Coordinates of C-alpha atoms in Angstrom, one line a residue:
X1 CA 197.3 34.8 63.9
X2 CA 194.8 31.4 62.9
X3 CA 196.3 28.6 63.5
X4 CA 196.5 25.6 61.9
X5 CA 196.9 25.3 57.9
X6 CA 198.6 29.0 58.3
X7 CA 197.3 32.3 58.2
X8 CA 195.0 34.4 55.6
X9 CA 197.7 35.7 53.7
X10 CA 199.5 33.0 53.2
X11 CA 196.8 30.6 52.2
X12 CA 195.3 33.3 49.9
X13 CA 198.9 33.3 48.3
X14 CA 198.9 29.8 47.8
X15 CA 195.8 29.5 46.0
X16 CA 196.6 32.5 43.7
X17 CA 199.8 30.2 43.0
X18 CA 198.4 27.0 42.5
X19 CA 195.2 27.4 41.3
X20 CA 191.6 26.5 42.7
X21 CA 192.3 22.5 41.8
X22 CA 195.0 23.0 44.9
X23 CA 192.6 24.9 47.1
X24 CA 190.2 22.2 46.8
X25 CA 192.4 19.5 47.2
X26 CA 192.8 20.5 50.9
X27 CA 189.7 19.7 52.1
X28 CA 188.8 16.1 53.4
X29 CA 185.5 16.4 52.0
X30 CA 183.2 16.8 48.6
X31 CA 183.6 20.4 49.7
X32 CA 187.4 20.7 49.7
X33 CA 189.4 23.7 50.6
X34 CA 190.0 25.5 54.1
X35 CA 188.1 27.1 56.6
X36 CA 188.5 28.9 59.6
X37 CA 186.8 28.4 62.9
X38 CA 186.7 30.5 65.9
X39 CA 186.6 28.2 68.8
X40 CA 185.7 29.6 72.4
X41 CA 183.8 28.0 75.3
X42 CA 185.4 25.2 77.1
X43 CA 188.5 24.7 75.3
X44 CA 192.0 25.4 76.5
X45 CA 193.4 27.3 73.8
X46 CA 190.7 29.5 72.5
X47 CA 191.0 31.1 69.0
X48 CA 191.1 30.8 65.1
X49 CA 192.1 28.0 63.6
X50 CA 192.1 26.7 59.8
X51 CA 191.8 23.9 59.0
X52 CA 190.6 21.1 56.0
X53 CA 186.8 20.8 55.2
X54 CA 185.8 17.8 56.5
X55 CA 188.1 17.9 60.1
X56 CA 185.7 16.4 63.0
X57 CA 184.1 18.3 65.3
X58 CA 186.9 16.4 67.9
X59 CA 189.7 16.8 65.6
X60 CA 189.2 20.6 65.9
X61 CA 188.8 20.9 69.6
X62 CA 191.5 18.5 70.4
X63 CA 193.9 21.3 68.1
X64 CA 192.4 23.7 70.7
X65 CA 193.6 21.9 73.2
X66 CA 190.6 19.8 74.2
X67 CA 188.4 20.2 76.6
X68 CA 188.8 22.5 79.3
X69 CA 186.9 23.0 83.0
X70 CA 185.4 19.3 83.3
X71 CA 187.4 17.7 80.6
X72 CA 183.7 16.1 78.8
X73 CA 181.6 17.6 75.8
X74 CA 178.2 18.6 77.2
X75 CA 177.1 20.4 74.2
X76 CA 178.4 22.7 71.1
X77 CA 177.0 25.2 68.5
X78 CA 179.1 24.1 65.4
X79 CA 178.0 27.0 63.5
X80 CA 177.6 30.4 65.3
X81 CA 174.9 31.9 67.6
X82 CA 171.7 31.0 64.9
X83 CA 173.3 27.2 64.8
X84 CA 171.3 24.3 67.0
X85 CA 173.0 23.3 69.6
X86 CA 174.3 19.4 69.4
X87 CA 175.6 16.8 72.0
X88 CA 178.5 14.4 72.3
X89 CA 177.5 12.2 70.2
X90 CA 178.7 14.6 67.5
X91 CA 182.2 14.9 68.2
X92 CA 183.1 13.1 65.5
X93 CA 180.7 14.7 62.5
X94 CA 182.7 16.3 59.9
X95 CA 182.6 19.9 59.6
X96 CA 180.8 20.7 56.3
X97 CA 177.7 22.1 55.2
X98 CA 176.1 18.4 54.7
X99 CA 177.5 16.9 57.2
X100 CA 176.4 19.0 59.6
X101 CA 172.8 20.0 58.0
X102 CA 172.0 15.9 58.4
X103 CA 173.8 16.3 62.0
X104 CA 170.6 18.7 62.7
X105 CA 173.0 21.9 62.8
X106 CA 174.7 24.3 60.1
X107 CA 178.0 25.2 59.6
X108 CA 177.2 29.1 59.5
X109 CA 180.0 31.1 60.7
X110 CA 182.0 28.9 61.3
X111 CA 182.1 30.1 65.2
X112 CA 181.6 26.9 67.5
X113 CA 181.2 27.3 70.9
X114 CA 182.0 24.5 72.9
X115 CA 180.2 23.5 76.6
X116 CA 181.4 21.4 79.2
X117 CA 179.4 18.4 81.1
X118 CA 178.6 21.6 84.1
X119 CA 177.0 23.5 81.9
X120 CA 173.6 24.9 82.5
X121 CA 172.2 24.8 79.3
X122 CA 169.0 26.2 80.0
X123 CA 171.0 29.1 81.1
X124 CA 173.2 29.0 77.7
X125 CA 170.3 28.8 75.7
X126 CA 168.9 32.1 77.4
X127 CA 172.1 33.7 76.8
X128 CA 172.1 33.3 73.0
X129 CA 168.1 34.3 72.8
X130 CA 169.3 37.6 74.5
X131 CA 171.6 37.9 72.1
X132 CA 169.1 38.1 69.4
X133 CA 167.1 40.3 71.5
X134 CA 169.5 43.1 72.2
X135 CA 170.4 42.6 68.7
X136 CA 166.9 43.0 67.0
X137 CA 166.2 46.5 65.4
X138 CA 162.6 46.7 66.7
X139 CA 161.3 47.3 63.5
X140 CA 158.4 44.6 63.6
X141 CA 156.6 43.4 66.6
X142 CA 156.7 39.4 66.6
X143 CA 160.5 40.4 66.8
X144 CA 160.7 43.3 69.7
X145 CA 157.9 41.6 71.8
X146 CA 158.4 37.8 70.9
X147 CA 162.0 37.4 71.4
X148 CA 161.7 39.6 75.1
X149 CA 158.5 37.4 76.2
X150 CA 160.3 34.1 75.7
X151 CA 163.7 35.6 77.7
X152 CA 161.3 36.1 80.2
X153 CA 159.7 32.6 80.5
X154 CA 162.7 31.1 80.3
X155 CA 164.8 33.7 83.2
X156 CA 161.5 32.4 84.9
X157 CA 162.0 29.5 84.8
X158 CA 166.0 29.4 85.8
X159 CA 165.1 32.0 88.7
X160 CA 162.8 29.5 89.9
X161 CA 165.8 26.6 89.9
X162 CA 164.1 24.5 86.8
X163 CA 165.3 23.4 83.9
X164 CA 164.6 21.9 80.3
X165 CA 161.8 20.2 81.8
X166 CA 160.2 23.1 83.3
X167 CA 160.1 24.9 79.8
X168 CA 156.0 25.2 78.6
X169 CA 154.4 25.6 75.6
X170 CA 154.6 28.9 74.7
X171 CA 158.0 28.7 73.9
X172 CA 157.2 26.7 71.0
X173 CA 154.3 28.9 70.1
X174 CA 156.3 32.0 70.4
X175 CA 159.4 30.2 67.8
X176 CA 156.5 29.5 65.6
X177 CA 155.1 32.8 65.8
X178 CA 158.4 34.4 65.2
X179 CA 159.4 32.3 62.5
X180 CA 157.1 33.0 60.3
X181 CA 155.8 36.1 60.9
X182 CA 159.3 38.2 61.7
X183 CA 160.4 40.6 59.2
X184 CA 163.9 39.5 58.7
X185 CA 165.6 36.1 59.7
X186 CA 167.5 37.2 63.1
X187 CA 163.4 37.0 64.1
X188 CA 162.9 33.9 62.5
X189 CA 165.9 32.0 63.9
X190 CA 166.1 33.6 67.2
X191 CA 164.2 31.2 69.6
X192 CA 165.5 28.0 67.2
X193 CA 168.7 27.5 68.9
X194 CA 166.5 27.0 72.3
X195 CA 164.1 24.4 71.1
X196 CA 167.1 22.5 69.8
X197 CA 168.4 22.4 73.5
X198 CA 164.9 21.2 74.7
X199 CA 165.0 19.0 72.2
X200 CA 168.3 17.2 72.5
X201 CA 168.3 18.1 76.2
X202 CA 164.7 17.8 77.7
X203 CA 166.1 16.7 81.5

């Protein structure tokens, strides 16, 4: 059962009841309403919660139960797989779609994973491109070749003991490749994710 502002059923109920002005009266934004987030990672209490528009990135975790394993933020995906990854500094951005798009992120699903300060984000950042790579349909080659080249520079490069810093060039010119040239957008957001690691975490 989501926790939080109560469950599916009865919010739907609510706002059958009371009328949209209600719904969007719950939200602590422009946006207004409820949402619900699936929060996993690092947290205690892992799971769906619904909460206000507009509730911080920190508001939500601390209703998870904060931060589990070392206790500190190292990193988050607000939004989902296909989101860019963000540091500490944004515990306390709003969770909404502006908000967040100026924050450098999305809100997308609504699925944020949450890292602790141990985290090899390298490795994380591999993890979520092989997501998109098991998950691509093979249909068109920047996809089905692209996405498993740039798993392989970068399992490379973590085989090897590097890091962020270790990451070349061709990962950039294999995003840009994909991006525009994919068929579909799990192509063109699959390596985006990454460079927003090596961005916001080059050492």
């Amino acid at each position: 059962m989501p926790r939080g502002s109560g469950g599916p059923a009865q919010n739907s109920t609510a706002t059958l009841t009371r009328g949209g002005d209600w719904w969007h009266s719950q939200g602590s934004s422009e946006t207004g309403g409820l949402k619900f987030f699936a929060v996993s990672g690092h947290v205690k209490d892992p799971g769906v919660y619904c909460v206000p528009m507009g509730t911080s990135v920190r508001e939500l975790i601390e209703l998870a139960g904060g931060v589990s394993g070392t206790g500190v933020v190292g990193a988050l995906q607000p939004g989902g797989a296909s989101s860019n990854f963000l540091g500490p500094d944004a515990l306390d951005v709003t969770l909404d779609f502006d908000t967040l798009a100026e924050a450098g992120s999305m809100l997308g699903s609504g699925a944020i994973v949450v890292m602790d300060d141990s985290t090899d984000l390298l490795a994380a950042a591999t993890n979520v491109l092989g997501f998109f790579r098991r998950e691509s349909c093979g249909k068109c080659v920047p996809c089905r070749v692209g996405s498993r080249k740039a798993e392989t520079i970068l399992s490379e490069v973590l085989a090897a003991g590097g890091g962020p810093a270790d990451v070349d060039g061709r990962i950039q010119e294999l995003e840009e490749t994909l991006r525009l040239t994919s068929i579909c957008g799990l192509g063109q957001v699959a390596l985006i994710p990454v460079l927003s690691m090596l961005e916001h975490f080059p050492d």
